[in-house]
Short mmCIF file of C-alpha atoms and ligand atoms in Angstrom, two decimals:
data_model
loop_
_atom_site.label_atom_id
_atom_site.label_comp_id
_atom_site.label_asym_id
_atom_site.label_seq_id
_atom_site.Cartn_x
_atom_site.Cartn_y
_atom_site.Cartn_z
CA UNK A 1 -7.12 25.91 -22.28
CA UNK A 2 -6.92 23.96 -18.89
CA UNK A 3 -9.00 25.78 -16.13
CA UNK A 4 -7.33 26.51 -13.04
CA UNK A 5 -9.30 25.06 -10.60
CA UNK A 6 -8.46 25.21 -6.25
CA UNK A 7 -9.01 22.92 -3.71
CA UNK A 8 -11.32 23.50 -0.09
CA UNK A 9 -8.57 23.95 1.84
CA UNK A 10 -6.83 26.54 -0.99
CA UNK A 11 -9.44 29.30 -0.70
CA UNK A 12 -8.35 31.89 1.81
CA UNK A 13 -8.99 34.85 3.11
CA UNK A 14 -7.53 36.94 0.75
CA UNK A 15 -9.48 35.03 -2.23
CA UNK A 16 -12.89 36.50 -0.66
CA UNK A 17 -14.58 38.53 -3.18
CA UNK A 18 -13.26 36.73 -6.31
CA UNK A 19 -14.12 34.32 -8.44
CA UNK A 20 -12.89 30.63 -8.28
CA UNK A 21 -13.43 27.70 -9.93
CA UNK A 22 -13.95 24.84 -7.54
CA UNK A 23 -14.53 20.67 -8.58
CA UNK A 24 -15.68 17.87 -6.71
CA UNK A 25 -19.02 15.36 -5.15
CA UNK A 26 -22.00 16.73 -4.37
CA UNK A 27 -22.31 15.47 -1.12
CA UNK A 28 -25.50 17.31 0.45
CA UNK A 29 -28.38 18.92 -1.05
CA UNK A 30 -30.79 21.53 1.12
CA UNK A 31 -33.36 23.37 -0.71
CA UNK A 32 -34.94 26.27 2.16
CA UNK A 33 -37.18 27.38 -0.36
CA UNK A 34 -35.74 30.83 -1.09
CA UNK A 35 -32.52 29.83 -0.61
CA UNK A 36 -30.39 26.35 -1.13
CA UNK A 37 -27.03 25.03 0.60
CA UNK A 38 -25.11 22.73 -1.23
CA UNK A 39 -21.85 20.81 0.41
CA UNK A 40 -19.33 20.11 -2.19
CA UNK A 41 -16.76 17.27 -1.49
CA UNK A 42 -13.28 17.17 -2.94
CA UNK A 43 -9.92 15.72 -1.95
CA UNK A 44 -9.22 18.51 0.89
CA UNK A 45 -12.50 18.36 2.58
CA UNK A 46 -15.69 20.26 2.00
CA UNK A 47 -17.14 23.51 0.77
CA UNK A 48 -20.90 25.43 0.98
CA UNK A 49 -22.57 26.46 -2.23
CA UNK A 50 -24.91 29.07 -1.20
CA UNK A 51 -27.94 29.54 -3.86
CA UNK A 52 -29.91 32.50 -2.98
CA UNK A 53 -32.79 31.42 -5.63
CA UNK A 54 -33.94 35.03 -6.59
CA UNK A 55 -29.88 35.84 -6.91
CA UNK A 56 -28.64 32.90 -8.77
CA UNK A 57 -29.16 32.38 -12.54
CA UNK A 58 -32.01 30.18 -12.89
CA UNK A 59 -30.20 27.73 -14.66
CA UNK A 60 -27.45 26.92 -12.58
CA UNK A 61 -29.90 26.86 -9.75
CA UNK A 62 -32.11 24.59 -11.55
CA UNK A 63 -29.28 22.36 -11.94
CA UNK A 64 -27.45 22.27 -8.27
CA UNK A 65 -30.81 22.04 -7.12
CA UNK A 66 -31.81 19.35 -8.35
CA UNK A 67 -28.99 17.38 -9.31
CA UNK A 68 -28.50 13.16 -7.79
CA UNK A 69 -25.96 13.38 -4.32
CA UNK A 70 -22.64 12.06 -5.21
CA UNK A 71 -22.92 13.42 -8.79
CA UNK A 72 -19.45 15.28 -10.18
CA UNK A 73 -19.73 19.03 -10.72
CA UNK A 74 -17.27 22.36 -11.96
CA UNK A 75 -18.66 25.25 -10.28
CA UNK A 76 -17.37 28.85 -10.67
CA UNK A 77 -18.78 31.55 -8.54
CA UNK A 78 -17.85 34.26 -5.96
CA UNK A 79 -16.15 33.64 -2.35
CA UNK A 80 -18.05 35.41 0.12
CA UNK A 81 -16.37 35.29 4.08
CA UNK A 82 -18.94 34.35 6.53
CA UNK A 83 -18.94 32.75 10.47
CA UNK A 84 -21.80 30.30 8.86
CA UNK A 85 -19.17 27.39 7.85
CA UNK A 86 -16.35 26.12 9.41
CA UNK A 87 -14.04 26.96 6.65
CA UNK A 88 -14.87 30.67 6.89
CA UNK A 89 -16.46 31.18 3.29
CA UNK A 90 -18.82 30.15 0.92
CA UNK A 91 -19.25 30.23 -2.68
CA UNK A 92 -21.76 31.71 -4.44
CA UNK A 93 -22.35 29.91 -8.05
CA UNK A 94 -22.46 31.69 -11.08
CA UNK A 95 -21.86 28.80 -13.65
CA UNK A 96 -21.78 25.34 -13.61
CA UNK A 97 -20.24 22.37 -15.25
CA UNK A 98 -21.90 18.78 -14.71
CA UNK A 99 -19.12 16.21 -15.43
CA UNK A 100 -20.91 13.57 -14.52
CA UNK A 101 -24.14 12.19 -12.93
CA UNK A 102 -24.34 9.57 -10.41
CA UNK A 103 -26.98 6.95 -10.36
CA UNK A 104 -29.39 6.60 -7.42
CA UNK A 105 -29.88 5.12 -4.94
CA UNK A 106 -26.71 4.74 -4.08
CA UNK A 107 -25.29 1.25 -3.11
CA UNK A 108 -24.15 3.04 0.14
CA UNK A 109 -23.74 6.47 1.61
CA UNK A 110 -20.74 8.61 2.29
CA UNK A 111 -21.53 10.91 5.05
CA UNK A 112 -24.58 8.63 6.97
CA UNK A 113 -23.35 7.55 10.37
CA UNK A 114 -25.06 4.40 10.04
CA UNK A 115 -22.63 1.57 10.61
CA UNK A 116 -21.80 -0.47 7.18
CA UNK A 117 -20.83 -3.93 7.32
CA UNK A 118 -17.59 -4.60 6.00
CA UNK A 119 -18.59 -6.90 3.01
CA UNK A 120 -20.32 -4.08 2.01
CA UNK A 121 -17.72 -1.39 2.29
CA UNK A 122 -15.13 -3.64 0.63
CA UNK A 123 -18.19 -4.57 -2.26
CA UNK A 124 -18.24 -0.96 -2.80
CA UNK A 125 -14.90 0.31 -2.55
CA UNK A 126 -14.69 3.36 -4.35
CA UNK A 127 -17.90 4.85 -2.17
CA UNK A 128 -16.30 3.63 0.82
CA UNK A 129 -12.36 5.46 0.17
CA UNK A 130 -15.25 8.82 -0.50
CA UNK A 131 -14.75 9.14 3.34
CA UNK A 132 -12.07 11.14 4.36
CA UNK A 133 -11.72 8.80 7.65
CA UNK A 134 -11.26 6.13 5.21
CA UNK A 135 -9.38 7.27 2.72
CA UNK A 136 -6.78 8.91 5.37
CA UNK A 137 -5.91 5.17 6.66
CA UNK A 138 -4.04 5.00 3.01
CA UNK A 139 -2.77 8.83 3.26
CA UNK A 140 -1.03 7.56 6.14
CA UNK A 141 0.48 4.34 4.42
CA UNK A 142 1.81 6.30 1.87
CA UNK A 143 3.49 9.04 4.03
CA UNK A 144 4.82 5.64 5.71
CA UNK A 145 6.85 4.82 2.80
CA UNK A 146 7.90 8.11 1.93
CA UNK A 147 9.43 7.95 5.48
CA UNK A 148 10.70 4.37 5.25
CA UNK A 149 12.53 5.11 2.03
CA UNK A 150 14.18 8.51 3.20
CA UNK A 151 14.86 6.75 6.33
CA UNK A 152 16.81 3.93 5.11
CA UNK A 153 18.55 5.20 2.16
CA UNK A 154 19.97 7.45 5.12
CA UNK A 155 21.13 3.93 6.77
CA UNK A 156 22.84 2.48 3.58
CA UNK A 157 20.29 0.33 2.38
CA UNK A 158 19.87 0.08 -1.68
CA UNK A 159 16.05 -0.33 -2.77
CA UNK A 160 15.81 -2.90 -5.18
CA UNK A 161 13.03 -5.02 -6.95
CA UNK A 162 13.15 -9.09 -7.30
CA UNK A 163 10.72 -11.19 -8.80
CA UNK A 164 7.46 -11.55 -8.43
CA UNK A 165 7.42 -15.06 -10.28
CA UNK A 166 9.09 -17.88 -9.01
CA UNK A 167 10.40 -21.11 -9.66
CA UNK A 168 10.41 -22.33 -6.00
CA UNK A 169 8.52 -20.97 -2.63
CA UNK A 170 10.95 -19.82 0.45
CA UNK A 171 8.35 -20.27 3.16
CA UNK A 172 7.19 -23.34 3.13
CA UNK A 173 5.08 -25.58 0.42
CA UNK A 174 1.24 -24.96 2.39
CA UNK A 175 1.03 -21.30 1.45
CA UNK A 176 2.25 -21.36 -2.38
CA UNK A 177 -0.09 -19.98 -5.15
CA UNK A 178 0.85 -21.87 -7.99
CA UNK A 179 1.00 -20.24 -11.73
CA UNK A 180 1.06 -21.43 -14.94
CA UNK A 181 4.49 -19.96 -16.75
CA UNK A 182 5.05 -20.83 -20.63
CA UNK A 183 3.99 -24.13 -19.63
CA UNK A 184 5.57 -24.72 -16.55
CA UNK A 185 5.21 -24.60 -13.07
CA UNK A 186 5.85 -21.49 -10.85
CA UNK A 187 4.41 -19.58 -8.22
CA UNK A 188 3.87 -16.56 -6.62
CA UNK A 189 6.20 -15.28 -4.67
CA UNK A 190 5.85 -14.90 -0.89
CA UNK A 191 9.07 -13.06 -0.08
CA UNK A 192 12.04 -11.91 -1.77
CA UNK A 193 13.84 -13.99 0.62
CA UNK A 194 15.76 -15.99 -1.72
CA UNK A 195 16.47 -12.98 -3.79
CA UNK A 196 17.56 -10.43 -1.12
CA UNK A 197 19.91 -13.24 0.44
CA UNK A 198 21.24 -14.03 -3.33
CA UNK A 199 22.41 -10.25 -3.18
CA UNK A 200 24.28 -10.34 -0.15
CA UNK A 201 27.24 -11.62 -2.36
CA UNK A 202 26.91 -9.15 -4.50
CA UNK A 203 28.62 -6.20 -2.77
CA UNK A 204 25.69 -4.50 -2.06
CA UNK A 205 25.43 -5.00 1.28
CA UNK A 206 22.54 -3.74 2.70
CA UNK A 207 18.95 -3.52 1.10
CA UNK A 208 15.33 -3.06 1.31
CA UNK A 209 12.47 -3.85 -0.62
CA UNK A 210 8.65 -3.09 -0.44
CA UNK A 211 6.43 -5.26 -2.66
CA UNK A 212 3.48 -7.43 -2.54
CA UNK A 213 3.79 -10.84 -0.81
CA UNK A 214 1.59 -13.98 -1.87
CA UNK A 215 0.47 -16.28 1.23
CA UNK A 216 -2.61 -18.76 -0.44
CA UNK A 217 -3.60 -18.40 3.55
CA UNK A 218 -5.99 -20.48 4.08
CA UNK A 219 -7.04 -19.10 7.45
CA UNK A 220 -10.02 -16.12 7.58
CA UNK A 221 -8.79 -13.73 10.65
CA UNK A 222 -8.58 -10.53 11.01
CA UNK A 223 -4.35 -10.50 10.25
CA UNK A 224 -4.29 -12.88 7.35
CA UNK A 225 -4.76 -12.10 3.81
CA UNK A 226 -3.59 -13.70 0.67
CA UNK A 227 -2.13 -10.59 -0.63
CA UNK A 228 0.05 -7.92 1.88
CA UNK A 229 2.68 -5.45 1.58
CA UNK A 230 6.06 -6.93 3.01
CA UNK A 231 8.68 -4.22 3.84
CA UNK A 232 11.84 -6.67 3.71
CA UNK A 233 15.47 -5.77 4.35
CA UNK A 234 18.67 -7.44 4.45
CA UNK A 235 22.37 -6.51 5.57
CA UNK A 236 25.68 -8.53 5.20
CA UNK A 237 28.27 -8.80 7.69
CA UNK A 238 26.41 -8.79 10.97
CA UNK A 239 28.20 -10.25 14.16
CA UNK A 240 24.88 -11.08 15.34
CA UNK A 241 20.93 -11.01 15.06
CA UNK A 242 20.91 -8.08 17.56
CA UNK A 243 22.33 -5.94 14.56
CA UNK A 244 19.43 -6.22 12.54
CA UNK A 245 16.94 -5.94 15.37
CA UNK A 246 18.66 -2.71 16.43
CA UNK A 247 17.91 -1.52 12.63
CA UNK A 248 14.59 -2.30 12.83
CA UNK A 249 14.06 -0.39 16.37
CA UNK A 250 15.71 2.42 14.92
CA UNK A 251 13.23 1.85 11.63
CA UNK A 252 9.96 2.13 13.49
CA UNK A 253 10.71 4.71 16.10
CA UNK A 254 11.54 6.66 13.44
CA UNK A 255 8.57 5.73 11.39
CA UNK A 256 6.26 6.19 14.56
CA UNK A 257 7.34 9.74 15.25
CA UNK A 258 7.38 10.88 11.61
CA UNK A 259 3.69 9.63 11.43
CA UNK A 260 3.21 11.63 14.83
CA UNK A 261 4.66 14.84 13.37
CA UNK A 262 3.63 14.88 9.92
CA UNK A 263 0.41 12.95 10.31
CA UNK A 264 -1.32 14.24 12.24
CA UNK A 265 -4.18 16.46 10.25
CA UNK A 266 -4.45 12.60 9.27
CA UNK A 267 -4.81 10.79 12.57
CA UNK A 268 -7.20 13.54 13.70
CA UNK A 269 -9.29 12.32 10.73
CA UNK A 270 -9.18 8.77 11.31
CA UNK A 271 -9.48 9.14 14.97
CA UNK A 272 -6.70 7.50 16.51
CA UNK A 273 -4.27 7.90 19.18
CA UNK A 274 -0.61 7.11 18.42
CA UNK A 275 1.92 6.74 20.87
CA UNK A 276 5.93 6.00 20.69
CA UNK A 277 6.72 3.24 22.12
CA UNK A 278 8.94 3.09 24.51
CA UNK A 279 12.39 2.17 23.57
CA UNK A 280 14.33 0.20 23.88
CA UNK A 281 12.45 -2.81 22.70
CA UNK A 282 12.64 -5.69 25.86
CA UNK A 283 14.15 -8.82 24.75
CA UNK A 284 11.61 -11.60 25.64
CA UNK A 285 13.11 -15.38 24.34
CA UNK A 286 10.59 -17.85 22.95
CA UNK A 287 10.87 -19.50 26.36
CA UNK A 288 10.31 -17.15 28.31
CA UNK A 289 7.06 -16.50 26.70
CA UNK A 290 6.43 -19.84 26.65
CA UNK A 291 6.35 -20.27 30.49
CA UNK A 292 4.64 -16.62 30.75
CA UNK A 293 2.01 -18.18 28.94
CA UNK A 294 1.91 -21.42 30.45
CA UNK A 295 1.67 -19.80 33.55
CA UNK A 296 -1.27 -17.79 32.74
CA UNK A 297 -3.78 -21.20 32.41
CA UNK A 298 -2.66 -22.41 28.75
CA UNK A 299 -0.14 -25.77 28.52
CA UNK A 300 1.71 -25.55 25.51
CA UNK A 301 4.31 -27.57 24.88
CA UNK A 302 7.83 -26.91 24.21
CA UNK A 303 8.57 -26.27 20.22
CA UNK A 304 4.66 -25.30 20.14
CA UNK A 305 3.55 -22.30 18.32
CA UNK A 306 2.65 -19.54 20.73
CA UNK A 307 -1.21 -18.94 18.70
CA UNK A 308 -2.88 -16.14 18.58
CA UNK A 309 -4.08 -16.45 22.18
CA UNK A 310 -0.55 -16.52 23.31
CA UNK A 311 1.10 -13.57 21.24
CA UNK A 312 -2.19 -12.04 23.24
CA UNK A 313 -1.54 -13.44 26.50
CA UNK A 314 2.52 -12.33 26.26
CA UNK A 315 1.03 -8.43 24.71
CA UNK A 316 -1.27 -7.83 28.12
CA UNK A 317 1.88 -9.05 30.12
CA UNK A 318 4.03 -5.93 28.39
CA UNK A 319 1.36 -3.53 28.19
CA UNK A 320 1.57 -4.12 32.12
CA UNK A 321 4.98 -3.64 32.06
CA UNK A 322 5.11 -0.50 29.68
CA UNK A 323 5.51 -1.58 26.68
CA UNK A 324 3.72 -1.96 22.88
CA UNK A 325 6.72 -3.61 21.12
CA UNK A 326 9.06 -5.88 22.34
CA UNK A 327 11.24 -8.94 20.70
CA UNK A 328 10.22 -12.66 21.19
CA UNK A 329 13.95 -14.63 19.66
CA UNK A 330 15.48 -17.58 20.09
CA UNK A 331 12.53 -19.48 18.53
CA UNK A 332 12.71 -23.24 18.21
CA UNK A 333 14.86 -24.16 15.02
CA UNK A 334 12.10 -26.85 13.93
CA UNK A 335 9.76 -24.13 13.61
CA UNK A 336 11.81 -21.96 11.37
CA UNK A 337 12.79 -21.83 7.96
CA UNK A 338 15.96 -23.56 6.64
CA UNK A 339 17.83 -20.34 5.81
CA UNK A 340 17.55 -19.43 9.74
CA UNK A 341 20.82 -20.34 11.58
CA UNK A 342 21.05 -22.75 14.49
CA UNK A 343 21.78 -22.17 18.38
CA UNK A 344 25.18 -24.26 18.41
CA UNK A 345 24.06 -27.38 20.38
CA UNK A 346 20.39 -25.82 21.46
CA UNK A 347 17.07 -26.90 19.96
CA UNK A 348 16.54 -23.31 18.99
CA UNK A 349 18.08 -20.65 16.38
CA UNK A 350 19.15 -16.96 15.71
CA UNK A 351 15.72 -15.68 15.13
CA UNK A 352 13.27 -13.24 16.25
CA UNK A 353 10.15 -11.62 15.77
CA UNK A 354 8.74 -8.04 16.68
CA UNK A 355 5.28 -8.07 18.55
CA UNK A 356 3.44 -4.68 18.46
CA UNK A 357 0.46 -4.95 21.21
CA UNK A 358 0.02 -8.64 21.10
CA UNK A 359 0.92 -9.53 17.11
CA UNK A 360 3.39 -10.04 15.48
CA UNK A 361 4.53 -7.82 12.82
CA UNK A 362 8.05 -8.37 11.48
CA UNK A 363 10.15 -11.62 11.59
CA UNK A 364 13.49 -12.30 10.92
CA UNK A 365 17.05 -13.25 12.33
CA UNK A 366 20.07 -14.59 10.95
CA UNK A 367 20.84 -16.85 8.10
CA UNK A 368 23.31 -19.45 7.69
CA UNK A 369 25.75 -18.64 5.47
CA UNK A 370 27.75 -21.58 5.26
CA UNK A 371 26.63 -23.41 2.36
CA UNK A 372 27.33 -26.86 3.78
CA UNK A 373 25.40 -26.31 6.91
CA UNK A 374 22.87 -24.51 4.62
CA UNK A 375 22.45 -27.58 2.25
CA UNK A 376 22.13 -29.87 5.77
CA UNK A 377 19.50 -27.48 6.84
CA UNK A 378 18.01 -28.21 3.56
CA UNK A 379 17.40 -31.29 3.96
CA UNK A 380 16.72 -31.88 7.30
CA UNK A 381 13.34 -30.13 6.26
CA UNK A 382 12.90 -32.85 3.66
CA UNK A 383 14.02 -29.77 0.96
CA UNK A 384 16.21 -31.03 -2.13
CA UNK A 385 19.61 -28.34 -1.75
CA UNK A 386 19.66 -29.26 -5.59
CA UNK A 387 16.42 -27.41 -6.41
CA UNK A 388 17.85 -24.36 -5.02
CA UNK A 389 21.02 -24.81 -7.05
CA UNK A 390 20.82 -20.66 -8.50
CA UNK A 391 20.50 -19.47 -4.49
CA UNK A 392 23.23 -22.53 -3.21
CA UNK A 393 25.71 -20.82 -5.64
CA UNK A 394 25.53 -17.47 -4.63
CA UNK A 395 26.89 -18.94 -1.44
CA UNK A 396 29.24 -20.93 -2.26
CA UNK A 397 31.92 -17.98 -4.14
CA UNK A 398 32.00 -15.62 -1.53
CA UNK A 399 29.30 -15.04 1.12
CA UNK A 400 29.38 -12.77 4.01
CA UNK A 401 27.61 -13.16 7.32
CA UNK A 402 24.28 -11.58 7.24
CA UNK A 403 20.55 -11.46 8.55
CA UNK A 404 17.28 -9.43 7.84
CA UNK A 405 13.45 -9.48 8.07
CA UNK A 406 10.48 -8.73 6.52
CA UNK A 407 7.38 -7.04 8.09
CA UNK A 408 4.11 -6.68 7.32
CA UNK A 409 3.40 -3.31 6.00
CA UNK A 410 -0.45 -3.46 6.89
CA UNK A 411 -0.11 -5.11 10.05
CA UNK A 412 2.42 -2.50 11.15
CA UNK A 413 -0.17 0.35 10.10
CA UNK A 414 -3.04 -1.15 11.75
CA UNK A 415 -1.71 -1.76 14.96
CA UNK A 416 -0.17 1.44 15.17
CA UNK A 417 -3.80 2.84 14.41
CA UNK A 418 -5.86 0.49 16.45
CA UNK A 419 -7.85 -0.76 13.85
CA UNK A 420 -9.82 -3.89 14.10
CA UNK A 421 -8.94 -5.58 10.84
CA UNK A 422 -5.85 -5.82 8.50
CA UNK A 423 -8.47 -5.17 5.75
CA UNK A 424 -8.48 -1.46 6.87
CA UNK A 425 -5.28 -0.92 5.50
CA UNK A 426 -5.47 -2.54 1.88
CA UNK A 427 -7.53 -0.90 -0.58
CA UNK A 428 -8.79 -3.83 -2.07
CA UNK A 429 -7.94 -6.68 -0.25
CA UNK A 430 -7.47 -10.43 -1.41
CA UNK A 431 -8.25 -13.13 0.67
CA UNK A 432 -10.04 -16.64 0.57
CA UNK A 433 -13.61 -15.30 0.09
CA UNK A 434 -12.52 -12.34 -1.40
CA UNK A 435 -10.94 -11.92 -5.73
CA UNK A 436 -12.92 -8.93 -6.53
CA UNK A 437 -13.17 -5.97 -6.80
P1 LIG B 501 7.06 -14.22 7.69
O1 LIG B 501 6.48 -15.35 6.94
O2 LIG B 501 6.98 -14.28 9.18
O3 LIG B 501 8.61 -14.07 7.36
O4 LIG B 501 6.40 -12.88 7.18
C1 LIG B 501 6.91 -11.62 7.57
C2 LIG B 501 5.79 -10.71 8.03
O5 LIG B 501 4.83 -10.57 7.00
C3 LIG B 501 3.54 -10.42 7.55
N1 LIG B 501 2.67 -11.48 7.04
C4 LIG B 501 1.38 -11.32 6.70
N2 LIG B 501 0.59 -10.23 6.71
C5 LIG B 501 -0.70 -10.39 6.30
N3 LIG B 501 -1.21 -11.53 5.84
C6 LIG B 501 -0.46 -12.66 5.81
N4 LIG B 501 -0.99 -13.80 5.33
C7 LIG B 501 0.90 -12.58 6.24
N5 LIG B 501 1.92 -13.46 6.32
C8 LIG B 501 2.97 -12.78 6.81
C9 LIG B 501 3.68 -10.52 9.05
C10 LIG B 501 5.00 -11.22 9.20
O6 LIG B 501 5.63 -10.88 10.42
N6 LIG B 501 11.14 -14.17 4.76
C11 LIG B 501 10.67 -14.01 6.12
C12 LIG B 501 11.18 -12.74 6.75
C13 LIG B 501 12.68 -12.74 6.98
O7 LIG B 501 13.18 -13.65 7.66
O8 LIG B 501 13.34 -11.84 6.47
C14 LIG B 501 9.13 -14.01 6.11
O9 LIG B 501 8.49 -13.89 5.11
O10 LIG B 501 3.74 -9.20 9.56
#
């Protein structure tokens, strides 16, 4: 026999005066002498246990008396309405259940308002996602992608799955975990962009994929990690790069206000303010905010990355003029990948990226499609066209036009949130000094 069991936030008004069966931490223990108040912590918030000692069977008041904070209990007792708790009841225990006891001390609290450092929080992991705060952050990343998927499919985009495994990296050489496969070499893949391109030939058109991306980063910030979730999508016969930056406006406004409206028990727990930004998007070129930032004390060069400072630098500069996200294209060709396309006769190419308060979060732009130009591009970044024979064919029978990105699921939900490190937003995350838990 399973026993039906509710929630916190189940038990209402109409439930006072009979008996439930509730489950969860025990979070706080105080023992008044004559009477104890136990909070009881489960996925919907909290409860009171009220123990009137001389009214409780000695037993279970022995045990919820006495029992170590964090520890996992049944209890099944009476709801009683009073004014005393925020929820507007409390339960009185009649029998209880210990599933399991927790160990003390424990290696940090749940509910202190000391400040943890985060080596600590990530050390201890499952204590830390015991906060509701916390553990809302990923609440919020899932509703994301419930949103993202509706939201596409809607659009015409096909979710689909590529490999993980690889036989050869798309984004350059420095970042590539290498595996060992049956005895030989592959990798880890750090975007399905070989893959999502491949099936532009294929008749399915338009698609999207969320997976894990593999970057052996070696950089420590506060954006980087060696593991992230990359929201990628990809849609044939585009007359231009604009196409695909329009889908991507559309993507996130619509993202943005879903998390607004459907969110929002969840940004009240974490905190944070959310705003739409305003639309649409300004369309900044890579020179532009290359003089914006040159004129703002740094000398960068032409072709130069804009750093960290810059992306900075050019995210005050908007803020000023009204806006969180904004497009920085037209990015020197030297700087991008070989599957971008070229500016006919410029130094630059058809590519973009999408800057939400000063970082970037998505990239992307137009690919060449022409698999003579494509094989030039190839090598022109010292790359072999040959050892990308299985991607060179599927342009050479029939390849339309296209163009895509891929944005950084974690990146998008911290900035949105205001948090202070990517790490927020991964349960567990990987990086240089970081493989467990
Ligand atoms: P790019 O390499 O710019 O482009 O990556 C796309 C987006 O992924 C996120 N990102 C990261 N997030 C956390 N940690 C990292 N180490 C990390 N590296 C990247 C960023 C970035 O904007 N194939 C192309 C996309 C395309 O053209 O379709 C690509 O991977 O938010």
């Amino acid at each position: 026999m399973t026993i039906a069991y509710m929630l916190s936030d189940e038990i209402v008004e109409e439930d006072h005066g009979s008996k439930v069966t509730v489950r969860g931490w025990v979070q706080d223990i105080r023992n008044l002498g004559g009477i104890s108040f136990i909070v009881l912590r489960d996925r919907s918030g909290t409860l009171q246990l009220t123990l009137p000692k001389k009214r409780t069977d000695p037993d279970v008041f022995g045990t919820l008396t006495t029992i170590s904070r964090e520890s996992v209990v049944e209890v099944t007792g009476t709801v009683k309405g009073t004014e005393q708790t925020d929820n507007g009841y409390e339960i009185l225990p009649e029998a209880v259940r210990v599933l399991n006891i927790a160990e003390t001390p424990l290696p940090m609290g749940v509910v202190d308002k000391v400040s943890v450092e985060m080596d600590t929080r990530l050390n201890n992991r499952f204590m830390d996602l015991r906060k509701p705060e916390i553990r809302a952050v990923f609440e919020l990343k899932s509703l994301i992608l419930d949103l993202l998927g509706g939201h596409l499919r809607t659009r015409g985009f096909l979710e689909v799955n590529t490999p993980k495994m690889v036989g050869s990296g798309a984004e350059g050489g420095a970042t590539l975990f290498q595996i060992e496969y049956f005895g030989q070499k592959a990798y880890l893949a750090q975007s399905p962009q070989l893959y999502k391109q491949m099936l532009m030939s294929t008749g399915i058109d338009r698609v999207f994929e969320v997976s894990p991306a593999f970057r052996a980063e070696p950089s420590d910030t506060v954006r980087h990690v060696s593991e992230f979730i990359s929201f990628d999508g990809e849609m044939a016969f585009i007359e231009h790069q604009e196409d695909v930056m329009d889908e991507i406006e559309l993507c996130t406004q619509f993202l943005i206000s879903g998390v607004m409206e459907e969110g929002k028990h969840l940004l009240d727990s974490i905190g944070a303010e959310v705003t739409m930004p305003r639309a649409p998007y300004p369309h900044l070129t890579y020179t532009e905010c290359l003089d914006m930032i040159n004129d703002n004390g740094l000398s960068l060069p032409m072709g130069a990355d804009l750093g960290t400072e810059g992306e900075k630098m050019v995210g005050e500069i908007m803020k000023e003029r009204g806006y969180d996200m904004y497009w920085i294209k037209e990015y020197p060709e030297a700087e991008k990948p070989f599957y971008i396309m070229e500016k006919e006769d410029t130094p630059f190419s058809y590519s973009f990226d999408l800057d939400y308060r000063g970082q970037e979060i998505s990239s992307g732009g137009q690919r060449e499609h022409r698999p003579e130009v494509l094989a030039e591009r190839m090598r022109k970044k010292g790359l072999d066209p040959v050892s990308f024979n299985d991607y060179m064919a599927a342009f050479r029978f029939g390849m339309p036009p296209h163009g895509g990105w891929g944005l950084g699921l974690e990146r998008f939900v911290v900035k949105m949130l205001d948090l202070p490190n990517i790490r927020e937003a991964i349960l567990f995350p990987r990086d240089r000094n970081r493989l467990t838990p």
